[in-house]
Amino acid sequence: MRMLVAIVVVLMSLVGPAFADKVTLKGEVTYRERIALPPGGSLTVSLVDLATPTQPRVSAKAAISSPGQVPLTFTLNFDESVILPGHSYALDAEITGDDGALWFRTATPYAVDPLAPAAPILIIVNLAPAPEEPPAVPADVPAQPTPSPLLDVTWQAQTIAGKPVGRGLVSSLNIASDMRAGGRGGCNSWFAQAEVNEERLLFSAVAATRMACLSEDATAQEDSFFAALAATRFWRLDDGHLTLLDSAGAELALLEKSPF
């Protein structure tokens, strides 16, 4: 089922004649990855002049209906007066999460004649790359604190909510140095943002692929693992085993380093 995204138009500073004709561009935005849309996400569509692509002529942003799924439909209304004769135009689109983090965007602007668009308009956005690593620290700058032992390690669940994981079912966790977390839930891949310090460990809302589990046990284990991630507030590391703890210090899940 297609989810409709209502776009409220924000016109830029060019003001045309008082009786300029109104122009409407309609289309869809989608992506190829098997990934759920970010919770509380927003879609932004911009009409840009390719002579100055960083300065949108018309831009609009609206929240994605929940639960959202692609393709997302957009409508962009503007005065014909913002279109300059002899100039080339294109559409840019991006999808962000509720924290403003960029999830998807167009790799190349979608070329369009705004006054006579070819139908249908279908804009394909790509998964945004992870932020670039910061430059190396000069030798005369004091060394940074030792990274957390949780980071850049794949942890595989042994028990979840006190119950051993199912035979052949993998629920895993990896937190990268840029605080992007992900792994396997049991049937699907998942990812989220993490917050880590010496004691605290929190995860944002989990986004996951939508593949159906092959058994009820797999579904139950995945649901239990995602619930444990959502309730996690603290962590403990003992003899190579990672324990996820809730706000009261109760054990939610026990994990160990993956052999793979």
PDB file of C-alpha atoms in Angstrom:
ATOM      1  CA  MET A   1       0.000   0.000   0.000  1.00  0.00           C
ATOM      2  CA  ARG A   2       1.430   3.341  -0.977  1.00  0.00           C
ATOM      3  CA  MET A   3       1.684   5.922   1.778  1.00  0.00           C
ATOM      4  CA  LEU A   4       0.872   9.493   0.722  1.00  0.00           C
ATOM      5  CA  VAL A   5       3.223  12.276   1.751  1.00  0.00           C
ATOM      6  CA  ALA A   6       1.624  15.714   1.775  1.00  0.00           C
ATOM      7  CA  ILE A   7       4.159  18.376   0.772  1.00  0.00           C
ATOM      8  CA  VAL A   8       3.757  21.982   1.942  1.00  0.00           C
ATOM      9  CA  VAL A   9       5.542  24.234  -0.528  1.00  0.00           C
ATOM     10  CA  VAL A  10       8.167  26.751   0.583  1.00  0.00           C
ATOM     11  CA  LEU A  11       8.881  29.282  -2.210  1.00  0.00           C
ATOM     12  CA  MET A  12      12.326  30.860  -2.470  1.00  0.00           C
ATOM     13  CA  SER A  13      12.997  34.612  -2.671  1.00  0.00           C
ATOM     14  CA  LEU A  14      12.186  35.096  -6.388  1.00  0.00           C
ATOM     15  CA  VAL A  15       8.807  36.783  -6.763  1.00  0.00           C
ATOM     16  CA  GLY A  16       7.159  36.676 -10.179  1.00  0.00           C
ATOM     17  CA  PRO A  17       4.362  38.694 -11.728  1.00  0.00           C
ATOM     18  CA  ALA A  18       1.172  39.046  -9.768  1.00  0.00           C
ATOM     19  CA  PHE A  19      -0.680  36.817 -12.218  1.00  0.00           C
ATOM     20  CA  ALA A  20       2.008  34.179 -12.881  1.00  0.00           C
ATOM     21  CA  ASP A  21       0.663  30.771 -13.858  1.00  0.00           C
ATOM     22  CA  LYS A  22       0.762  28.047 -11.231  1.00  0.00           C
ATOM     23  CA  VAL A  23       2.825  24.919 -11.966  1.00  0.00           C
ATOM     24  CA  THR A  24       2.385  21.532 -10.290  1.00  0.00           C
ATOM     25  CA  LEU A  25       4.961  18.723 -10.313  1.00  0.00           C
ATOM     26  CA  LYS A  26       3.844  15.312  -9.058  1.00  0.00           C
ATOM     27  CA  GLY A  27       5.871  12.138  -8.674  1.00  0.00           C
ATOM     28  CA  GLU A  28       7.169   9.393  -6.428  1.00  0.00           C
ATOM     29  CA  VAL A  29      10.335   8.790  -4.402  1.00  0.00           C
ATOM     30  CA  THR A  30      11.610   5.255  -3.770  1.00  0.00           C
ATOM     31  CA  TYR A  31      14.759   3.216  -3.098  1.00  0.00           C
ATOM     32  CA  ARG A  32      15.933  -0.315  -3.874  1.00  0.00           C
ATOM     33  CA  GLU A  33      17.301  -1.404  -0.465  1.00  0.00           C
ATOM     34  CA  ARG A  34      15.140  -3.774   1.615  1.00  0.00           C
ATOM     35  CA  ILE A  35      15.152  -1.416   4.604  1.00  0.00           C
ATOM     36  CA  ALA A  36      12.279   0.101   6.550  1.00  0.00           C
ATOM     37  CA  LEU A  37      11.856   3.863   6.534  1.00  0.00           C
ATOM     38  CA  PRO A  38      13.271   5.683   9.579  1.00  0.00           C
ATOM     39  CA  PRO A  39      10.784   6.211  12.433  1.00  0.00           C
ATOM     40  CA  GLY A  40       9.472   9.787  12.422  1.00  0.00           C
ATOM     41  CA  GLY A  41      11.207  10.431   9.112  1.00  0.00           C
ATOM     42  CA  SER A  42      10.715  13.339   6.708  1.00  0.00           C
ATOM     43  CA  LEU A  43      10.864  13.678   2.918  1.00  0.00           C
ATOM     44  CA  THR A  44      12.311  16.811   1.300  1.00  0.00           C
ATOM     45  CA  VAL A  45      11.972  17.473  -2.447  1.00  0.00           C
ATOM     46  CA  SER A  46      13.720  20.464  -4.069  1.00  0.00           C
ATOM     47  CA  LEU A  47      13.644  21.947  -7.561  1.00  0.00           C
ATOM     48  CA  VAL A  48      17.151  23.178  -8.413  1.00  0.00           C
ATOM     49  CA  ASP A  49      18.639  25.222 -11.226  1.00  0.00           C
ATOM     50  CA  LEU A  50      21.575  23.127 -12.494  1.00  0.00           C
ATOM     51  CA  ALA A  51      23.551  26.360 -12.927  1.00  0.00           C
ATOM     52  CA  THR A  52      23.380  26.844  -9.132  1.00  0.00           C
ATOM     53  CA  PRO A  53      22.384  23.387  -7.743  1.00  0.00           C
ATOM     54  CA  THR A  54      23.149  24.287  -4.116  1.00  0.00           C
ATOM     55  CA  GLN A  55      20.491  27.021  -4.114  1.00  0.00           C
ATOM     56  CA  PRO A  56      17.023  25.428  -4.568  1.00  0.00           C
ATOM     57  CA  ARG A  57      14.456  27.459  -6.493  1.00  0.00           C
ATOM     58  CA  VAL A  58      11.626  25.695  -4.685  1.00  0.00           C
ATOM     59  CA  SER A  59      11.917  23.362  -1.689  1.00  0.00           C
ATOM     60  CA  ALA A  60       9.378  21.494   0.422  1.00  0.00           C
ATOM     61  CA  LYS A  61       9.525  19.158   3.426  1.00  0.00           C
ATOM     62  CA  ALA A  62       6.881  17.002   5.118  1.00  0.00           C
ATOM     63  CA  ALA A  63       6.727  14.188   7.645  1.00  0.00           C
ATOM     64  CA  ILE A  64       6.279  10.618   6.405  1.00  0.00           C
ATOM     65  CA  SER A  65       3.036   8.960   7.481  1.00  0.00           C
ATOM     66  CA  SER A  66       3.561   6.202  10.044  1.00  0.00           C
ATOM     67  CA  PRO A  67       4.030   3.354   9.336  1.00  0.00           C
ATOM     68  CA  GLY A  68       5.538   4.561   6.055  1.00  0.00           C
ATOM     69  CA  GLN A  69       6.773   2.587   3.100  1.00  0.00           C
ATOM     70  CA  VAL A  70       7.975   3.422  -0.386  1.00  0.00           C
ATOM     71  CA  PRO A  71       7.113   4.667  -2.893  1.00  0.00           C
ATOM     72  CA  LEU A  72       6.342   8.062  -1.329  1.00  0.00           C
ATOM     73  CA  THR A  73       4.145  10.395  -3.369  1.00  0.00           C
ATOM     74  CA  PHE A  74       4.926  14.122  -3.518  1.00  0.00           C
ATOM     75  CA  THR A  75       3.278  17.225  -5.005  1.00  0.00           C
ATOM     76  CA  LEU A  76       5.261  20.434  -5.591  1.00  0.00           C
ATOM     77  CA  ASN A  77       3.390  23.677  -6.425  1.00  0.00           C
ATOM     78  CA  PHE A  78       5.063  26.927  -7.502  1.00  0.00           C
ATOM     79  CA  ASP A  79       4.710  30.004  -9.752  1.00  0.00           C
ATOM     80  CA  GLU A  80       5.936  29.739 -13.331  1.00  0.00           C
ATOM     81  CA  SER A  81       7.870  32.978 -12.714  1.00  0.00           C
ATOM     82  CA  VAL A  82      10.599  31.143 -10.750  1.00  0.00           C
ATOM     83  CA  ILE A  83      11.662  29.318 -13.945  1.00  0.00           C
ATOM     84  CA  LEU A  84      14.327  31.235 -15.902  1.00  0.00           C
ATOM     85  CA  PRO A  85      14.281  30.901 -19.715  1.00  0.00           C
ATOM     86  CA  GLY A  86      17.157  28.850 -21.137  1.00  0.00           C
ATOM     87  CA  HIS A  87      18.075  27.255 -17.778  1.00  0.00           C
ATOM     88  CA  SER A  88      18.108  23.512 -17.008  1.00  0.00           C
ATOM     89  CA  TYR A  89      16.379  22.138 -13.905  1.00  0.00           C
ATOM     90  CA  ALA A  90      16.324  18.966 -11.810  1.00  0.00           C
ATOM     91  CA  LEU A  91      14.724  17.505  -8.685  1.00  0.00           C
ATOM     92  CA  ASP A  92      16.633  16.504  -5.556  1.00  0.00           C
ATOM     93  CA  ALA A  93      15.135  14.336  -2.797  1.00  0.00           C
ATOM     94  CA  GLU A  94      16.299  13.178   0.612  1.00  0.00           C
ATOM     95  CA  ILE A  95      14.856  11.224   3.530  1.00  0.00           C
ATOM     96  CA  THR A  96      15.927  12.034   7.088  1.00  0.00           C
ATOM     97  CA  GLY A  97      15.192  10.495  10.495  1.00  0.00           C
ATOM     98  CA  ASP A  98      13.510  12.258  13.407  1.00  0.00           C
ATOM     99  CA  ASP A  99      16.961  13.295  14.674  1.00  0.00           C
ATOM    100  CA  GLY A 100      17.813  14.986  11.381  1.00  0.00           C
ATOM    101  CA  ALA A 101      20.263  12.261  10.336  1.00  0.00           C
ATOM    102  CA  LEU A 102      20.376  11.712   6.562  1.00  0.00           C
ATOM    103  CA  TRP A 103      19.295   8.182   5.539  1.00  0.00           C
ATOM    104  CA  PHE A 104      18.645   8.426   1.795  1.00  0.00           C
ATOM    105  CA  ARG A 105      19.327  10.995  -0.938  1.00  0.00           C
ATOM    106  CA  THR A 106      19.619  11.296  -4.706  1.00  0.00           C
ATOM    107  CA  ALA A 107      23.076  10.451  -6.036  1.00  0.00           C
ATOM    108  CA  THR A 108      22.388  12.503  -9.188  1.00  0.00           C
ATOM    109  CA  PRO A 109      19.678  15.178  -9.566  1.00  0.00           C
ATOM    110  CA  TYR A 110      16.625  13.997 -11.546  1.00  0.00           C
ATOM    111  CA  ALA A 111      16.573  16.135 -14.733  1.00  0.00           C
ATOM    112  CA  VAL A 112      13.146  17.583 -15.437  1.00  0.00           C
ATOM    113  CA  ASP A 113      11.485  20.262 -17.558  1.00  0.00           C
ATOM    114  CA  PRO A 114       9.392  21.917 -14.821  1.00  0.00           C
ATOM    115  CA  LEU A 115       6.981  23.498 -17.324  1.00  0.00           C
ATOM    116  CA  ALA A 116       6.452  20.309 -19.373  1.00  0.00           C
ATOM    117  CA  PRO A 117       7.537  17.328 -17.257  1.00  0.00           C
ATOM    118  CA  ALA A 118       7.693  13.862 -18.760  1.00  0.00           C
ATOM    119  CA  ALA A 119       5.355  11.536 -16.856  1.00  0.00           C
ATOM    120  CA  PRO A 120       5.707   9.677 -14.631  1.00  0.00           C
ATOM    121  CA  ILE A 121       8.378  11.229 -12.370  1.00  0.00           C
ATOM    122  CA  LEU A 122      10.119   8.536 -10.305  1.00  0.00           C
ATOM    123  CA  ILE A 123      13.072   9.661  -8.179  1.00  0.00           C
ATOM    124  CA  ILE A 124      15.332   6.887  -6.831  1.00  0.00           C
ATOM    125  CA  VAL A 125      17.319   7.755  -3.718  1.00  0.00           C
ATOM    126  CA  ASN A 126      20.321   5.848  -2.396  1.00  0.00           C
ATOM    127  CA  LEU A 127      21.342   4.909   1.148  1.00  0.00           C
ATOM    128  CA  ALA A 128      23.511   7.732   2.473  1.00  0.00           C
ATOM    129  CA  PRO A 129      27.117   6.751   3.271  1.00  0.00           C
ATOM    130  CA  ALA A 130      28.379   6.745   6.834  1.00  0.00           C
ATOM    131  CA  PRO A 131      30.109   9.967   7.939  1.00  0.00           C
ATOM    132  CA  GLU A 132      33.760  10.224   6.946  1.00  0.00           C
ATOM    133  CA  GLU A 133      36.365   9.301   9.520  1.00  0.00           C
ATOM    134  CA  PRO A 134      37.910  12.347  11.235  1.00  0.00           C
ATOM    135  CA  PRO A 135      41.463  13.289  10.217  1.00  0.00           C
ATOM    136  CA  ALA A 136      44.370  11.796  12.111  1.00  0.00           C
ATOM    137  CA  VAL A 137      45.311  13.547  15.338  1.00  0.00           C
ATOM    138  CA  PRO A 138      48.661  15.396  15.128  1.00  0.00           C
ATOM    139  CA  ALA A 139      51.474  13.956  17.243  1.00  0.00           C
ATOM    140  CA  ASP A 140      51.578  16.994  19.535  1.00  0.00           C
ATOM    141  CA  VAL A 141      47.887  16.633  20.504  1.00  0.00           C
ATOM    142  CA  PRO A 142      47.219  14.558  23.651  1.00  0.00           C
ATOM    143  CA  ALA A 143      46.043  11.034  22.925  1.00  0.00           C
ATOM    144  CA  GLN A 144      42.294  10.475  22.992  1.00  0.00           C
ATOM    145  CA  PRO A 145      40.734   8.208  25.647  1.00  0.00           C
ATOM    146  CA  THR A 146      40.879   4.478  24.986  1.00  0.00           C
ATOM    147  CA  PRO A 147      37.876   3.395  22.863  1.00  0.00           C
ATOM    148  CA  SER A 148      35.187   1.375  24.586  1.00  0.00           C
ATOM    149  CA  PRO A 149      35.786  -2.400  24.384  1.00  0.00           C
ATOM    150  CA  LEU A 150      32.190  -2.701  23.101  1.00  0.00           C
ATOM    151  CA  LEU A 151      33.025  -1.017  19.796  1.00  0.00           C
ATOM    152  CA  ASP A 152      33.893  -2.701  16.496  1.00  0.00           C
ATOM    153  CA  VAL A 153      33.154  -6.172  17.918  1.00  0.00           C
ATOM    154  CA  THR A 154      30.358  -8.484  16.787  1.00  0.00           C
ATOM    155  CA  TRP A 155      28.513  -9.798  19.844  1.00  0.00           C
ATOM    156  CA  GLN A 156      26.292 -12.852  19.450  1.00  0.00           C
ATOM    157  CA  ALA A 157      23.421 -13.458  21.887  1.00  0.00           C
ATOM    158  CA  GLN A 158      23.549 -16.568  24.076  1.00  0.00           C
ATOM    159  CA  THR A 159      20.462 -15.848  26.169  1.00  0.00           C
ATOM    160  CA  ILE A 160      17.646 -13.306  25.701  1.00  0.00           C
ATOM    161  CA  ALA A 161      15.252 -12.567  28.568  1.00  0.00           C
ATOM    162  CA  GLY A 162      16.776 -15.536  30.393  1.00  0.00           C
ATOM    163  CA  LYS A 163      16.022 -17.950  27.556  1.00  0.00           C
ATOM    164  CA  PRO A 164      18.780 -19.620  25.470  1.00  0.00           C
ATOM    165  CA  VAL A 165      18.742 -18.654  21.801  1.00  0.00           C
ATOM    166  CA  GLY A 166      17.342 -21.204  19.379  1.00  0.00           C
ATOM    167  CA  ARG A 167      19.545 -23.681  17.575  1.00  0.00           C
ATOM    168  CA  GLY A 168      20.786 -22.144  14.323  1.00  0.00           C
ATOM    169  CA  LEU A 169      19.196 -18.740  15.102  1.00  0.00           C
ATOM    170  CA  VAL A 170      21.581 -15.785  15.310  1.00  0.00           C
ATOM    171  CA  SER A 171      20.797 -12.541  17.127  1.00  0.00           C
ATOM    172  CA  SER A 172      23.817 -10.246  17.029  1.00  0.00           C
ATOM    173  CA  LEU A 173      25.012  -6.738  17.816  1.00  0.00           C
ATOM    174  CA  ASN A 174      27.849  -4.581  16.482  1.00  0.00           C
ATOM    175  CA  ILE A 175      28.519  -0.946  17.413  1.00  0.00           C
ATOM    176  CA  ALA A 176      30.917   0.940  15.129  1.00  0.00           C
ATOM    177  CA  SER A 177      33.128   3.787  16.329  1.00  0.00           C
ATOM    178  CA  ASP A 178      30.718   6.292  14.707  1.00  0.00           C
ATOM    179  CA  MET A 179      27.948   4.903  16.982  1.00  0.00           C
ATOM    180  CA  ARG A 180      26.065   3.163  14.179  1.00  0.00           C
ATOM    181  CA  ALA A 181      24.729  -0.099  15.566  1.00  0.00           C
ATOM    182  CA  GLY A 182      23.411  -3.112  13.675  1.00  0.00           C
ATOM    183  CA  GLY A 183      23.399  -6.865  13.288  1.00  0.00           C
ATOM    184  CA  ARG A 184      20.944  -9.738  12.947  1.00  0.00           C
ATOM    185  CA  GLY A 185      17.692  -9.966  14.840  1.00  0.00           C
ATOM    186  CA  GLY A 186      17.062 -13.623  14.126  1.00  0.00           C
ATOM    187  CA  CYS A 187      15.491 -13.346  10.680  1.00  0.00           C
ATOM    188  CA  ASN A 188      16.226  -9.762   9.596  1.00  0.00           C
ATOM    189  CA  SER A 189      19.098  -7.319   9.545  1.00  0.00           C
ATOM    190  CA  TRP A 190      18.645  -4.291  11.805  1.00  0.00           C
ATOM    191  CA  PHE A 191      20.337  -0.982  12.510  1.00  0.00           C
ATOM    192  CA  ALA A 192      20.064   1.964  14.903  1.00  0.00           C
ATOM    193  CA  GLN A 193      22.117   4.700  16.556  1.00  0.00           C
ATOM    194  CA  ALA A 194      23.862   3.933  19.860  1.00  0.00           C
ATOM    195  CA  GLU A 195      25.034   6.019  22.809  1.00  0.00           C
ATOM    196  CA  VAL A 196      27.884   4.514  24.833  1.00  0.00           C
ATOM    197  CA  ASN A 197      29.936   5.588  27.832  1.00  0.00           C
ATOM    198  CA  GLU A 198      31.644   3.732  30.671  1.00  0.00           C
ATOM    199  CA  GLU A 199      28.344   2.493  32.087  1.00  0.00           C
ATOM    200  CA  ARG A 200      25.474   3.654  29.906  1.00  0.00           C
ATOM    201  CA  LEU A 201      24.284   2.039  26.675  1.00  0.00           C
ATOM    202  CA  LEU A 202      21.197   3.207  24.801  1.00  0.00           C
ATOM    203  CA  PHE A 203      19.832   2.502  21.329  1.00  0.00           C
ATOM    204  CA  SER A 204      17.533   4.583  19.151  1.00  0.00           C
ATOM    205  CA  ALA A 205      14.437   2.992  17.618  1.00  0.00           C
ATOM    206  CA  VAL A 206      15.444  -0.094  15.638  1.00  0.00           C
ATOM    207  CA  ALA A 207      14.904  -0.158  11.867  1.00  0.00           C
ATOM    208  CA  ALA A 208      14.931  -3.590  10.229  1.00  0.00           C
ATOM    209  CA  THR A 209      14.428  -5.345   6.938  1.00  0.00           C
ATOM    210  CA  ARG A 210      11.042  -6.984   6.390  1.00  0.00           C
ATOM    211  CA  MET A 211      11.780 -10.619   5.549  1.00  0.00           C
ATOM    212  CA  ALA A 212       9.359 -13.138   7.023  1.00  0.00           C
ATOM    213  CA  CYS A 213      10.747 -15.550   9.609  1.00  0.00           C
ATOM    214  CA  LEU A 214      10.633 -19.240   8.722  1.00  0.00           C
ATOM    215  CA  SER A 215       9.370 -20.365  12.129  1.00  0.00           C
ATOM    216  CA  GLU A 216       7.462 -19.084  15.146  1.00  0.00           C
ATOM    217  CA  ASP A 217      10.560 -19.636  17.307  1.00  0.00           C
ATOM    218  CA  ALA A 218      12.602 -17.358  15.032  1.00  0.00           C
ATOM    219  CA  THR A 219       9.920 -14.668  15.140  1.00  0.00           C
ATOM    220  CA  ALA A 220       9.682 -14.867  18.931  1.00  0.00           C
ATOM    221  CA  GLN A 221      13.465 -14.672  19.368  1.00  0.00           C
ATOM    222  CA  GLU A 222      13.767 -11.657  17.061  1.00  0.00           C
ATOM    223  CA  ASP A 223      10.934  -9.813  18.824  1.00  0.00           C
ATOM    224  CA  SER A 224      12.506 -10.584  22.209  1.00  0.00           C
ATOM    225  CA  PHE A 225      15.933  -9.372  21.046  1.00  0.00           C
ATOM    226  CA  PHE A 226      14.552  -6.096  19.670  1.00  0.00           C
ATOM    227  CA  ALA A 227      12.645  -5.583  22.952  1.00  0.00           C
ATOM    228  CA  ALA A 228      15.891  -6.128  24.888  1.00  0.00           C
ATOM    229  CA  LEU A 229      17.683  -3.515  22.763  1.00  0.00           C
ATOM    230  CA  ALA A 230      14.874  -1.008  23.349  1.00  0.00           C
ATOM    231  CA  ALA A 231      15.006  -1.546  27.145  1.00  0.00           C
ATOM    232  CA  THR A 232      18.827  -1.450  27.431  1.00  0.00           C
ATOM    233  CA  ARG A 233      20.224   1.327  29.638  1.00  0.00           C
ATOM    234  CA  PHE A 234      23.495  -0.115  31.001  1.00  0.00           C
ATOM    235  CA  TRP A 235      26.121  -2.690  30.041  1.00  0.00           C
ATOM    236  CA  ARG A 236      28.605  -4.942  31.820  1.00  0.00           C
ATOM    237  CA  LEU A 237      31.609  -6.807  30.424  1.00  0.00           C
ATOM    238  CA  ASP A 238      32.911  -9.887  32.264  1.00  0.00           C
ATOM    239  CA  ASP A 239      35.440 -12.356  30.896  1.00  0.00           C
ATOM    240  CA  GLY A 240      34.564 -11.606  27.280  1.00  0.00           C
ATOM    241  CA  HIS A 241      30.806 -11.732  27.863  1.00  0.00           C
ATOM    242  CA  LEU A 242      28.614  -8.653  27.328  1.00  0.00           C
ATOM    243  CA  THR A 243      25.479  -8.267  29.450  1.00  0.00           C
ATOM    244  CA  LEU A 244      22.730  -5.822  28.490  1.00  0.00           C
ATOM    245  CA  LEU A 245      20.950  -4.371  31.543  1.00  0.00           C
ATOM    246  CA  ASP A 246      17.711  -2.430  31.992  1.00  0.00           C
ATOM    247  CA  SER A 247      17.267   0.759  34.067  1.00  0.00           C
ATOM    248  CA  ALA A 248      17.029  -1.307  37.277  1.00  0.00           C
ATOM    249  CA  GLY A 249      20.193  -3.292  36.502  1.00  0.00           C
ATOM    250  CA  ALA A 250      18.315  -6.491  35.583  1.00  0.00           C
ATOM    251  CA  GLU A 251      19.785  -8.695  32.849  1.00  0.00           C
ATOM    252  CA  LEU A 252      18.103  -8.430  29.455  1.00  0.00           C
ATOM    253  CA  ALA A 253      20.508 -10.437  27.303  1.00  0.00           C
ATOM    254  CA  LEU A 254      23.896 -12.158  27.537  1.00  0.00           C
ATOM    255  CA  LEU A 255      26.199 -12.019  24.506  1.00  0.00           C
ATOM    256  CA  GLU A 256      29.685 -13.211  23.642  1.00  0.00           C
ATOM    257  CA  LYS A 257      32.166 -12.368  20.925  1.00  0.00           C
ATOM    258  CA  SER A 258      31.202 -13.972  17.637  1.00  0.00           C
ATOM    259  CA  PRO A 259      33.685 -16.568  16.364  1.00  0.00           C
ATOM    260  CA  PHE A 260      33.151 -15.300  12.804  1.00  0.00           C
TER     261      PHE A 260
END
